[in-house]
Amino acid sequence: MENGNKGIVSAESGGDIAKEDISRRQFLAMAAAAPLALTPLTESLVSAQTAGPGAKAGKIKLASKVVLLPFDYQGVRLGSSRWQKQYESARNFYVNVSDDDILHGFRRAAGLAAPGAPLGGWARRDSSVVFGQWLQAMARTSRANDDSEMRKKATKLVDEWAKTLGADGNPRMRHYPWEKLLGGLSDMHQYAGHGGTPALMEKIVNWGIANLDRTRTPAANKPWELHSGVPLEWYTLSENLYRAYQLTGNAKYKEFGDVWRYEAYWNKFSDTSVPTNAHGVHAYSHCNSFSGAAMAYLIDGEAKLLGMMKNFYDFLQNSQCYATGGYGPAERYVINDGALGESLAIRLDSFECPCCTWAAFKLAKYLMMFTGESRYGDWIEKLLYNGIGAALPIVENGKHFYYANYHLGAGMKIYSRSNYTCCSGTYFQNMAEYQNLIYFKDTSAALYVNLYLPSEVTWQSPVVSTAGPIKLTQQTDYPEAEIINFKLEMAKPTMFSLNLRVPGWSQGVSFKLNGSALDVTTKPGSWATINRQWQSGDQLEMRIRLRFRRAPIDRWHPNRVAIVRGPVVYAQQVVHKHMVSIPPDDEALNEWMVATDESTVFRYAGQEQSSQRDDFMPFYQFAEMQTYRMYFDPAMRNVLW
Ligand SMILES: [Zn+2]
């Protein structure tokens, strides 16, 4: 989120201590003084079709068609991988944060006994900044993994927090945390079976209707302090209100959601994906606002909203995104005139990694659901490996990753100087989403594989009911290896369509079924469809060729490039020496990169032998404070030799 640091360099990007303190004080003053809060609840919209045991189905009729459905945090398990370990590490961190510490500020403000201590950082006064997001992630992970310890913790947090709520429903939060809180409570009802949350939702919404400031000044690139609107990020409120409406059928939520629609920005994308006046505004929250457009589209069926979402998506891909899938230097969108490439030379705060990944996951998921197109999954994949999946883990007392640094000369991963910022809320939400982004299904007899990640899914086709559930197990070392193995298990032979995302960047995808080559259409940017009578024990092998590619930052800087292999950005390990010259085309690049004994490490040809290595490896493998070079430009003067 925007940290409230107005008109000065962001605290996270190297501002001094005083600035950081100013930033935090401003944030806390804004976040914790008056009311607010809400998060995303996208899946509730399709819950009438997907609700499994323990999940609440939606209560309204949706105006728009949903083509693909996520598994809604059920039926998918992660197998062993780097990203499964990341999830486990996060789960173990959050489940062990003291309940009393989380509740301390809420209890103190309510005049109740407040054992424990403040969490600190942005949660110094109370945990408003993360509370709703944590509830949401806890509800989702508890369902996805049948994690009773997590569910019990989240239930206790809701019950104890409810005691601090004012008689008038005043949660003592302003817009941003109020919106997240509503999302968290909705999820506790939908995914964790908390029966008391609908009443709590109604209380805080009644209070919000009466008390939340409705100034709603749209964000603007000038003056600088207007980049996230007034009140702060007000334009993100509609999504969770619409989700609450979908979940409960209470029209009050829909009406209040309508209040926060953001036509002033959405309309910039009504006819074009290259608007001239969409830059300079806060990157995360503006991407997040399109989740509100998504829910509005789902509920009301306004086709123009889907068109705006698509245009906005293309705007990001074509003018804002780095090779990693990240976006938003200094947390802003840039003018589409080469500014993104120039930003590499002057910014360290390249990408607000956890928050911006979260908004991107949601936008891409909504678009996949509404259109059925696989291309949106390409962005999810990029951000899984190079965005949130390359982040440092949350540790100790809430130390966490905030900005990814793609600076042209060199960079390193460092922890945020403030603990428990917005990014410690979205970090957990991203982890909760891993299981939900791998597989999709439609309303007939088709299963979709979006991500190639060790996992298993249990799926029951709604139209092939006699066959019983089908289990698909995925084993792979992708994206470090080219082969992905799928194994199918089912009670009896079953006719259905298995669809596998063929990445837009791919060149050469092939299949073998039970050891024999299978003729499948594999057009990059589409689904490879295998429609047949499957049998238990069937083994499907998918091979995605992993070639190195040059990824120019923008068309104004065709030689300012990152090196990408498959979906993964590779970076140079040691930046002590001068900047190497990257070969001029992909063919030459693949000759230049030479494999080593380590599967993920490549050494460039002709490298001078020395005591210091400067090989390339995936960006996600770099540890804290390990220097790397991600972007290269031969035009940069060699100032040392
Ligand atoms: Zn953040």
PDB file of C-alpha atoms in Angstrom, residues 79-328:
ATOM      1  CA  GLY A  79       4.201 -31.136  -3.178  1.00  0.00           C
ATOM      2  CA  SER A  80       7.786 -30.531  -2.203  1.00  0.00           C
ATOM      3  CA  SER A  81       9.368 -27.499  -3.853  1.00  0.00           C
ATOM      4  CA  ARG A  82      11.106 -24.254  -3.026  1.00  0.00           C
ATOM      5  CA  TRP A  83       7.715 -22.555  -3.071  1.00  0.00           C
ATOM      6  CA  GLN A  84       6.048 -25.122  -0.864  1.00  0.00           C
ATOM      7  CA  LYS A  85       8.853 -24.542   1.634  1.00  0.00           C
ATOM      8  CA  GLN A  86       8.272 -20.802   1.355  1.00  0.00           C
ATOM      9  CA  TYR A  87       4.612 -21.359   2.110  1.00  0.00           C
ATOM     10  CA  GLU A  88       5.419 -23.618   5.101  1.00  0.00           C
ATOM     11  CA  SER A  89       7.856 -21.080   6.460  1.00  0.00           C
ATOM     12  CA  ALA A  90       5.256 -18.317   6.216  1.00  0.00           C
ATOM     13  CA  ARG A  91       2.560 -20.487   7.736  1.00  0.00           C
ATOM     14  CA  ASN A  92       4.788 -21.284  10.694  1.00  0.00           C
ATOM     15  CA  PHE A  93       5.675 -17.645  11.169  1.00  0.00           C
ATOM     16  CA  TYR A  94       2.133 -16.292  11.170  1.00  0.00           C
ATOM     17  CA  VAL A  95       0.593 -19.046  13.262  1.00  0.00           C
ATOM     18  CA  ASN A  96       3.144 -18.290  15.960  1.00  0.00           C
ATOM     19  CA  VAL A  97       2.611 -14.534  16.226  1.00  0.00           C
ATOM     20  CA  SER A  98       1.211 -13.923  19.704  1.00  0.00           C
ATOM     21  CA  ASP A  99      -2.554 -13.465  19.772  1.00  0.00           C
ATOM     22  CA  ASP A 100      -2.195 -11.021  22.634  1.00  0.00           C
ATOM     23  CA  ASP A 101       0.294  -8.959  20.660  1.00  0.00           C
ATOM     24  CA  ILE A 102      -1.974  -8.888  17.612  1.00  0.00           C
ATOM     25  CA  LEU A 103      -4.897  -7.815  19.803  1.00  0.00           C
ATOM     26  CA  HIS A 104      -2.953  -5.494  22.092  1.00  0.00           C
ATOM     27  CA  GLY A 105      -3.752  -2.161  20.454  1.00  0.00           C
ATOM     28  CA  PHE A 106      -7.405  -3.020  19.809  1.00  0.00           C
ATOM     29  CA  ARG A 107      -7.902  -4.026  23.425  1.00  0.00           C
ATOM     30  CA  ARG A 108      -6.083  -1.007  24.785  1.00  0.00           C
ATOM     31  CA  ALA A 109      -8.171   1.372  22.666  1.00  0.00           C
ATOM     32  CA  ALA A 110     -11.331  -0.331  23.937  1.00  0.00           C
ATOM     33  CA  GLY A 111     -10.241   0.056  27.545  1.00  0.00           C
ATOM     34  CA  LEU A 112      -9.859  -3.679  28.039  1.00  0.00           C
ATOM     35  CA  ALA A 113      -7.050  -5.554  29.695  1.00  0.00           C
ATOM     36  CA  ALA A 114      -4.295  -5.710  27.090  1.00  0.00           C
ATOM     37  CA  PRO A 115      -1.653  -8.323  27.862  1.00  0.00           C
ATOM     38  CA  GLY A 116       1.220  -8.739  25.439  1.00  0.00           C
ATOM     39  CA  ALA A 117       2.879  -5.909  23.554  1.00  0.00           C
ATOM     40  CA  PRO A 118       2.391  -3.967  20.331  1.00  0.00           C
ATOM     41  CA  LEU A 119       3.715  -5.721  17.247  1.00  0.00           C
ATOM     42  CA  GLY A 120       5.800  -2.682  16.347  1.00  0.00           C
ATOM     43  CA  GLY A 121       6.653  -1.092  13.024  1.00  0.00           C
ATOM     44  CA  TRP A 122       3.554  -0.035  11.145  1.00  0.00           C
ATOM     45  CA  ALA A 123       1.566  -2.056  13.677  1.00  0.00           C
ATOM     46  CA  ARG A 124       2.972  -0.064  16.550  1.00  0.00           C
ATOM     47  CA  ARG A 125      -0.343   1.416  17.599  1.00  0.00           C
ATOM     48  CA  ASP A 126      -2.471  -1.555  16.643  1.00  0.00           C
ATOM     49  CA  SER A 127      -2.446  -4.256  13.991  1.00  0.00           C
ATOM     50  CA  SER A 128      -5.042  -2.576  11.744  1.00  0.00           C
ATOM     51  CA  VAL A 129      -2.672  -2.438   8.801  1.00  0.00           C
ATOM     52  CA  VAL A 130      -2.506  -6.225   8.556  1.00  0.00           C
ATOM     53  CA  PHE A 131      -5.343  -7.605  10.666  1.00  0.00           C
ATOM     54  CA  GLY A 132      -7.946  -8.162   7.966  1.00  0.00           C
ATOM     55  CA  GLN A 133      -5.408  -9.524   5.504  1.00  0.00           C
ATOM     56  CA  TRP A 134      -4.096 -11.972   8.061  1.00  0.00           C
ATOM     57  CA  LEU A 135      -7.611 -13.179   8.821  1.00  0.00           C
ATOM     58  CA  GLN A 136      -8.176 -13.701   5.132  1.00  0.00           C
ATOM     59  CA  ALA A 137      -4.962 -15.645   4.646  1.00  0.00           C
ATOM     60  CA  MET A 138      -5.614 -17.661   7.790  1.00  0.00           C
ATOM     61  CA  ALA A 139      -9.119 -18.565   6.649  1.00  0.00           C
ATOM     62  CA  ARG A 140      -7.905 -19.595   3.215  1.00  0.00           C
ATOM     63  CA  THR A 141      -4.858 -21.585   4.313  1.00  0.00           C
ATOM     64  CA  SER A 142      -6.826 -23.326   7.034  1.00  0.00           C
ATOM     65  CA  ARG A 143      -9.293 -24.521   4.431  1.00  0.00           C
ATOM     66  CA  ALA A 144      -6.721 -25.377   1.808  1.00  0.00           C
ATOM     67  CA  ASN A 145      -4.720 -27.542   4.192  1.00  0.00           C
ATOM     68  CA  ASP A 146      -7.387 -28.468   6.714  1.00  0.00           C
ATOM     69  CA  ASP A 147      -5.152 -26.641   9.156  1.00  0.00           C
ATOM     70  CA  SER A 148      -7.109 -26.758  12.404  1.00  0.00           C
ATOM     71  CA  GLU A 149      -4.422 -24.921  14.368  1.00  0.00           C
ATOM     72  CA  MET A 150      -4.616 -21.993  11.968  1.00  0.00           C
ATOM     73  CA  ARG A 151      -8.411 -22.037  11.964  1.00  0.00           C
ATOM     74  CA  LYS A 152      -8.504 -22.078  15.752  1.00  0.00           C
ATOM     75  CA  LYS A 153      -6.123 -19.144  15.934  1.00  0.00           C
ATOM     76  CA  ALA A 154      -8.102 -17.077  13.429  1.00  0.00           C
ATOM     77  CA  THR A 155     -11.359 -17.886  15.199  1.00  0.00           C
ATOM     78  CA  LYS A 156      -9.940 -16.755  18.509  1.00  0.00           C
ATOM     79  CA  LEU A 157      -8.622 -13.558  16.954  1.00  0.00           C
ATOM     80  CA  VAL A 158     -12.058 -12.719  15.537  1.00  0.00           C
ATOM     81  CA  ASP A 159     -13.821 -13.494  18.806  1.00  0.00           C
ATOM     82  CA  GLU A 160     -11.413 -11.466  20.901  1.00  0.00           C
ATOM     83  CA  TRP A 161     -11.278  -8.592  18.410  1.00  0.00           C
ATOM     84  CA  ALA A 162     -15.109  -8.498  18.394  1.00  0.00           C
ATOM     85  CA  LYS A 163     -15.035  -7.606  22.088  1.00  0.00           C
ATOM     86  CA  THR A 164     -13.130  -4.433  21.224  1.00  0.00           C
ATOM     87  CA  LEU A 165     -15.676  -3.245  18.690  1.00  0.00           C
ATOM     88  CA  GLY A 166     -17.542  -0.127  19.757  1.00  0.00           C
ATOM     89  CA  ALA A 167     -21.264  -0.385  20.453  1.00  0.00           C
ATOM     90  CA  ASP A 168     -21.865   1.545  17.237  1.00  0.00           C
ATOM     91  CA  GLY A 169     -19.685  -0.862  15.254  1.00  0.00           C
ATOM     92  CA  ASN A 170     -16.709   1.483  15.318  1.00  0.00           C
ATOM     93  CA  PRO A 171     -13.567  -0.580  14.581  1.00  0.00           C
ATOM     94  CA  ARG A 172     -11.371   2.544  14.911  1.00  0.00           C
ATOM     95  CA  MET A 173     -10.039   2.180  11.380  1.00  0.00           C
ATOM     96  CA  ARG A 174     -10.055   4.315   8.286  1.00  0.00           C
ATOM     97  CA  HIS A 175     -10.681   3.202   4.722  1.00  0.00           C
ATOM     98  CA  TYR A 176      -7.668   1.009   4.020  1.00  0.00           C
ATOM     99  CA  PRO A 177      -7.751  -1.280   7.073  1.00  0.00           C
ATOM    100  CA  TRP A 178     -11.553  -1.142   7.232  1.00  0.00           C
ATOM    101  CA  GLU A 179     -11.715  -2.612   3.762  1.00  0.00           C
ATOM    102  CA  LYS A 180      -9.214  -5.339   4.608  1.00  0.00           C
ATOM    103  CA  LEU A 181     -11.138  -6.133   7.781  1.00  0.00           C
ATOM    104  CA  LEU A 182     -14.367  -6.657   5.874  1.00  0.00           C
ATOM    105  CA  GLY A 183     -12.549  -9.008   3.509  1.00  0.00           C
ATOM    106  CA  GLY A 184     -11.062 -10.957   6.390  1.00  0.00           C
ATOM    107  CA  LEU A 185     -14.388 -11.314   8.160  1.00  0.00           C
ATOM    108  CA  SER A 186     -16.060 -12.437   4.935  1.00  0.00           C
ATOM    109  CA  ASP A 187     -13.431 -15.089   4.482  1.00  0.00           C
ATOM    110  CA  MET A 188     -13.733 -16.263   8.046  1.00  0.00           C
ATOM    111  CA  HIS A 189     -17.385 -16.926   7.296  1.00  0.00           C
ATOM    112  CA  GLN A 190     -16.870 -18.357   3.847  1.00  0.00           C
ATOM    113  CA  TYR A 191     -13.805 -20.505   4.392  1.00  0.00           C
ATOM    114  CA  ALA A 192     -13.401 -21.026   8.124  1.00  0.00           C
ATOM    115  CA  GLY A 193     -17.040 -21.535   9.050  1.00  0.00           C
ATOM    116  CA  HIS A 194     -17.158 -18.732  11.601  1.00  0.00           C
ATOM    117  CA  GLY A 195     -20.858 -18.254  12.247  1.00  0.00           C
ATOM    118  CA  GLY A 196     -20.545 -14.917  14.000  1.00  0.00           C
ATOM    119  CA  THR A 197     -18.900 -12.972  11.226  1.00  0.00           C
ATOM    120  CA  PRO A 198     -21.984 -11.904   9.212  1.00  0.00           C
ATOM    121  CA  ALA A 199     -23.245  -9.944  12.207  1.00  0.00           C
ATOM    122  CA  LEU A 200     -19.812  -8.382  12.672  1.00  0.00           C
ATOM    123  CA  MET A 201     -19.638  -7.499   8.985  1.00  0.00           C
ATOM    124  CA  GLU A 202     -22.980  -5.758   9.192  1.00  0.00           C
ATOM    125  CA  LYS A 203     -21.899  -3.825  12.258  1.00  0.00           C
ATOM    126  CA  ILE A 204     -18.736  -2.435  10.726  1.00  0.00           C
ATOM    127  CA  VAL A 205     -20.461  -1.704   7.426  1.00  0.00           C
ATOM    128  CA  ASN A 206     -23.277   0.160   9.161  1.00  0.00           C
ATOM    129  CA  TRP A 207     -20.664   2.169  10.957  1.00  0.00           C
ATOM    130  CA  GLY A 208     -18.743   2.688   7.709  1.00  0.00           C
ATOM    131  CA  ILE A 209     -21.819   3.912   5.878  1.00  0.00           C
ATOM    132  CA  ALA A 210     -22.366   6.521   8.578  1.00  0.00           C
ATOM    133  CA  ASN A 211     -18.766   7.518   9.186  1.00  0.00           C
ATOM    134  CA  LEU A 212     -16.315   6.865   6.367  1.00  0.00           C
ATOM    135  CA  ASP A 213     -15.185  10.026   4.641  1.00  0.00           C
ATOM    136  CA  ARG A 214     -16.648  10.145   1.124  1.00  0.00           C
ATOM    137  CA  THR A 215     -14.438  12.858  -0.318  1.00  0.00           C
ATOM    138  CA  ARG A 216     -13.168  10.448  -2.977  1.00  0.00           C
ATOM    139  CA  THR A 217     -10.693  12.704  -4.745  1.00  0.00           C
ATOM    140  CA  PRO A 218      -9.250  10.679  -7.633  1.00  0.00           C
ATOM    141  CA  ALA A 219      -5.533  10.085  -7.678  1.00  0.00           C
ATOM    142  CA  ALA A 220      -3.418  12.245  -9.951  1.00  0.00           C
ATOM    143  CA  ASN A 221       0.215  12.402 -10.975  1.00  0.00           C
ATOM    144  CA  LYS A 222       0.356  16.009  -9.812  1.00  0.00           C
ATOM    145  CA  PRO A 223       0.520  17.248  -7.178  1.00  0.00           C
ATOM    146  CA  TRP A 224       2.739  14.450  -5.958  1.00  0.00           C
ATOM    147  CA  GLU A 225       0.771  13.828  -2.793  1.00  0.00           C
ATOM    148  CA  LEU A 226      -2.387  13.037  -4.745  1.00  0.00           C
ATOM    149  CA  HIS A 227      -0.980   9.868  -6.274  1.00  0.00           C
ATOM    150  CA  SER A 228      -3.082   7.630  -4.048  1.00  0.00           C
ATOM    151  CA  GLY A 229      -6.208   9.776  -3.814  1.00  0.00           C
ATOM    152  CA  VAL A 230      -8.032  11.254  -0.833  1.00  0.00           C
ATOM    153  CA  PRO A 231      -8.882   9.484   1.403  1.00  0.00           C
ATOM    154  CA  LEU A 232      -5.993   7.092   1.071  1.00  0.00           C
ATOM    155  CA  GLU A 233      -6.707   4.357  -1.492  1.00  0.00           C
ATOM    156  CA  TRP A 234     -10.487   4.873  -1.219  1.00  0.00           C
ATOM    157  CA  TYR A 235     -10.935   3.424  -4.693  1.00  0.00           C
ATOM    158  CA  THR A 236     -10.169  -0.112  -3.513  1.00  0.00           C
ATOM    159  CA  LEU A 237     -13.200  -0.425  -1.243  1.00  0.00           C
ATOM    160  CA  SER A 238     -15.728  -1.747  -3.702  1.00  0.00           C
ATOM    161  CA  GLU A 239     -14.279  -5.223  -4.247  1.00  0.00           C
ATOM    162  CA  ASN A 240     -14.805  -6.545  -0.755  1.00  0.00           C
ATOM    163  CA  LEU A 241     -18.162  -4.850  -0.373  1.00  0.00           C
ATOM    164  CA  TYR A 242     -19.312  -6.577  -3.555  1.00  0.00           C
ATOM    165  CA  ARG A 243     -17.870  -9.835  -2.266  1.00  0.00           C
ATOM    166  CA  ALA A 244     -19.754  -9.389   0.985  1.00  0.00           C
ATOM    167  CA  TYR A 245     -22.891  -8.774  -1.059  1.00  0.00           C
ATOM    168  CA  GLN A 246     -22.297 -11.883  -3.117  1.00  0.00           C
ATOM    169  CA  LEU A 247     -21.736 -13.916   0.038  1.00  0.00           C
ATOM    170  CA  THR A 248     -24.676 -12.647   2.083  1.00  0.00           C
ATOM    171  CA  GLY A 249     -27.171 -11.229  -0.401  1.00  0.00           C
ATOM    172  CA  ASN A 250     -27.391  -8.077   1.707  1.00  0.00           C
ATOM    173  CA  ALA A 251     -28.121  -5.273  -0.784  1.00  0.00           C
ATOM    174  CA  LYS A 252     -26.678  -2.705   1.598  1.00  0.00           C
ATOM    175  CA  TYR A 253     -23.188  -3.955   0.763  1.00  0.00           C
ATOM    176  CA  LYS A 254     -23.809  -3.589  -2.934  1.00  0.00           C
ATOM    177  CA  GLU A 255     -25.049  -0.033  -2.524  1.00  0.00           C
ATOM    178  CA  PHE A 256     -22.059   0.935  -0.420  1.00  0.00           C
ATOM    179  CA  GLY A 257     -19.738  -0.820  -2.873  1.00  0.00           C
ATOM    180  CA  ASP A 258     -21.154   1.360  -5.639  1.00  0.00           C
ATOM    181  CA  VAL A 259     -20.069   4.433  -3.672  1.00  0.00           C
ATOM    182  CA  TRP A 260     -16.401   3.546  -4.171  1.00  0.00           C
ATOM    183  CA  ARG A 261     -16.391   2.703  -7.853  1.00  0.00           C
ATOM    184  CA  TYR A 262     -13.494   4.341  -9.632  1.00  0.00           C
ATOM    185  CA  GLU A 263     -14.807   5.390 -13.010  1.00  0.00           C
ATOM    186  CA  ALA A 264     -12.423   8.374 -13.000  1.00  0.00           C
ATOM    187  CA  TYR A 265      -9.535   5.961 -13.524  1.00  0.00           C
ATOM    188  CA  TRP A 266     -11.226   2.888 -14.988  1.00  0.00           C
ATOM    189  CA  ASN A 267     -12.650   4.982 -17.833  1.00  0.00           C
ATOM    190  CA  LYS A 268      -9.163   5.881 -19.014  1.00  0.00           C
ATOM    191  CA  PHE A 269      -9.080   2.295 -20.293  1.00  0.00           C
ATOM    192  CA  SER A 270     -12.514   2.182 -21.864  1.00  0.00           C
ATOM    193  CA  ASP A 271     -11.221   2.359 -25.438  1.00  0.00           C
ATOM    194  CA  THR A 272      -7.484   1.900 -25.215  1.00  0.00           C
ATOM    195  CA  SER A 273      -4.631   0.094 -23.540  1.00  0.00           C
ATOM    196  CA  VAL A 274      -2.295   3.015 -24.204  1.00  0.00           C
ATOM    197  CA  PRO A 275      -3.879   5.954 -22.378  1.00  0.00           C
ATOM    198  CA  THR A 276      -1.754   9.065 -22.213  1.00  0.00           C
ATOM    199  CA  ASN A 277      -2.819  10.113 -18.736  1.00  0.00           C
ATOM    200  CA  ALA A 278      -2.730   6.997 -16.559  1.00  0.00           C
ATOM    201  CA  HIS A 279       0.774   7.442 -15.142  1.00  0.00           C
ATOM    202  CA  GLY A 280       2.143   8.867 -11.921  1.00  0.00           C
ATOM    203  CA  VAL A 281      -0.458   7.228  -9.713  1.00  0.00           C
ATOM    204  CA  HIS A 282       0.107   4.637  -7.012  1.00  0.00           C
ATOM    205  CA  ALA A 283       0.836   1.308  -8.670  1.00  0.00           C
ATOM    206  CA  TYR A 284      -0.427  -1.293  -6.203  1.00  0.00           C
ATOM    207  CA  SER A 285      -3.690   0.318  -5.238  1.00  0.00           C
ATOM    208  CA  HIS A 286      -4.622   1.205  -8.808  1.00  0.00           C
ATOM    209  CA  CYS A 287      -4.067  -2.365  -9.924  1.00  0.00           C
ATOM    210  CA  ASN A 288      -6.036  -3.427  -6.864  1.00  0.00           C
ATOM    211  CA  SER A 289      -8.912  -1.126  -7.831  1.00  0.00           C
ATOM    212  CA  PHE A 290      -9.512  -3.233 -10.926  1.00  0.00           C
ATOM    213  CA  SER A 291     -10.516  -6.085  -8.650  1.00  0.00           C
ATOM    214  CA  GLY A 292     -13.420  -3.810  -7.760  1.00  0.00           C
ATOM    215  CA  ALA A 293     -14.204  -3.487 -11.454  1.00  0.00           C
ATOM    216  CA  ALA A 294     -14.014  -7.276 -11.700  1.00  0.00           C
ATOM    217  CA  MET A 295     -16.559  -7.791  -8.955  1.00  0.00           C
ATOM    218  CA  ALA A 296     -18.811  -5.093 -10.407  1.00  0.00           C
ATOM    219  CA  TYR A 297     -18.639  -6.892 -13.742  1.00  0.00           C
ATOM    220  CA  LEU A 298     -19.428 -10.201 -12.151  1.00  0.00           C
ATOM    221  CA  ILE A 299     -22.426  -8.925 -10.265  1.00  0.00           C
ATOM    222  CA  ASP A 300     -23.870  -6.464 -12.764  1.00  0.00           C
ATOM    223  CA  GLY A 301     -22.603  -7.862 -16.034  1.00  0.00           C
ATOM    224  CA  GLU A 302     -21.423  -4.566 -17.512  1.00  0.00           C
ATOM    225  CA  ALA A 303     -19.331  -5.734 -20.461  1.00  0.00           C
ATOM    226  CA  LYS A 304     -17.473  -2.433 -20.648  1.00  0.00           C
ATOM    227  CA  LEU A 305     -15.879  -3.187 -17.284  1.00  0.00           C
ATOM    228  CA  LEU A 306     -14.350  -6.384 -18.638  1.00  0.00           C
ATOM    229  CA  GLY A 307     -13.021  -4.409 -21.586  1.00  0.00           C
ATOM    230  CA  MET A 308     -11.398  -1.926 -19.225  1.00  0.00           C
ATOM    231  CA  MET A 309      -9.819  -4.730 -17.228  1.00  0.00           C
ATOM    232  CA  LYS A 310      -8.344  -6.248 -20.359  1.00  0.00           C
ATOM    233  CA  ASN A 311      -7.011  -2.903 -21.536  1.00  0.00           C
ATOM    234  CA  PHE A 312      -5.535  -2.200 -18.138  1.00  0.00           C
ATOM    235  CA  TYR A 313      -3.867  -5.606 -18.152  1.00  0.00           C
ATOM    236  CA  ASP A 314      -2.344  -4.891 -21.560  1.00  0.00           C
ATOM    237  CA  PHE A 315      -1.278  -1.440 -20.362  1.00  0.00           C
ATOM    238  CA  LEU A 316       0.685  -3.071 -17.562  1.00  0.00           C
ATOM    239  CA  GLN A 317       2.219  -5.751 -19.748  1.00  0.00           C
ATOM    240  CA  ASN A 318       3.160  -3.421 -22.586  1.00  0.00           C
ATOM    241  CA  SER A 319       4.417  -0.379 -20.751  1.00  0.00           C
ATOM    242  CA  GLN A 320       4.887  -1.028 -17.028  1.00  0.00           C
ATOM    243  CA  CYS A 321       6.269  -4.503 -16.373  1.00  0.00           C
ATOM    244  CA  TYR A 322       9.860  -5.595 -15.948  1.00  0.00           C
ATOM    245  CA  ALA A 323      11.090  -9.018 -17.064  1.00  0.00           C
ATOM    246  CA  THR A 324      10.124 -10.291 -13.606  1.00  0.00           C
ATOM    247  CA  GLY A 325       6.463  -9.373 -14.073  1.00  0.00           C
ATOM    248  CA  GLY A 326       6.938  -6.681 -11.418  1.00  0.00           C
ATOM    249  CA  TYR A 327       5.851  -3.095 -12.002  1.00  0.00           C
ATOM    250  CA  GLY A 328       5.823   0.348 -10.451  1.00  0.00           C
TER     251      GLY A 328
END
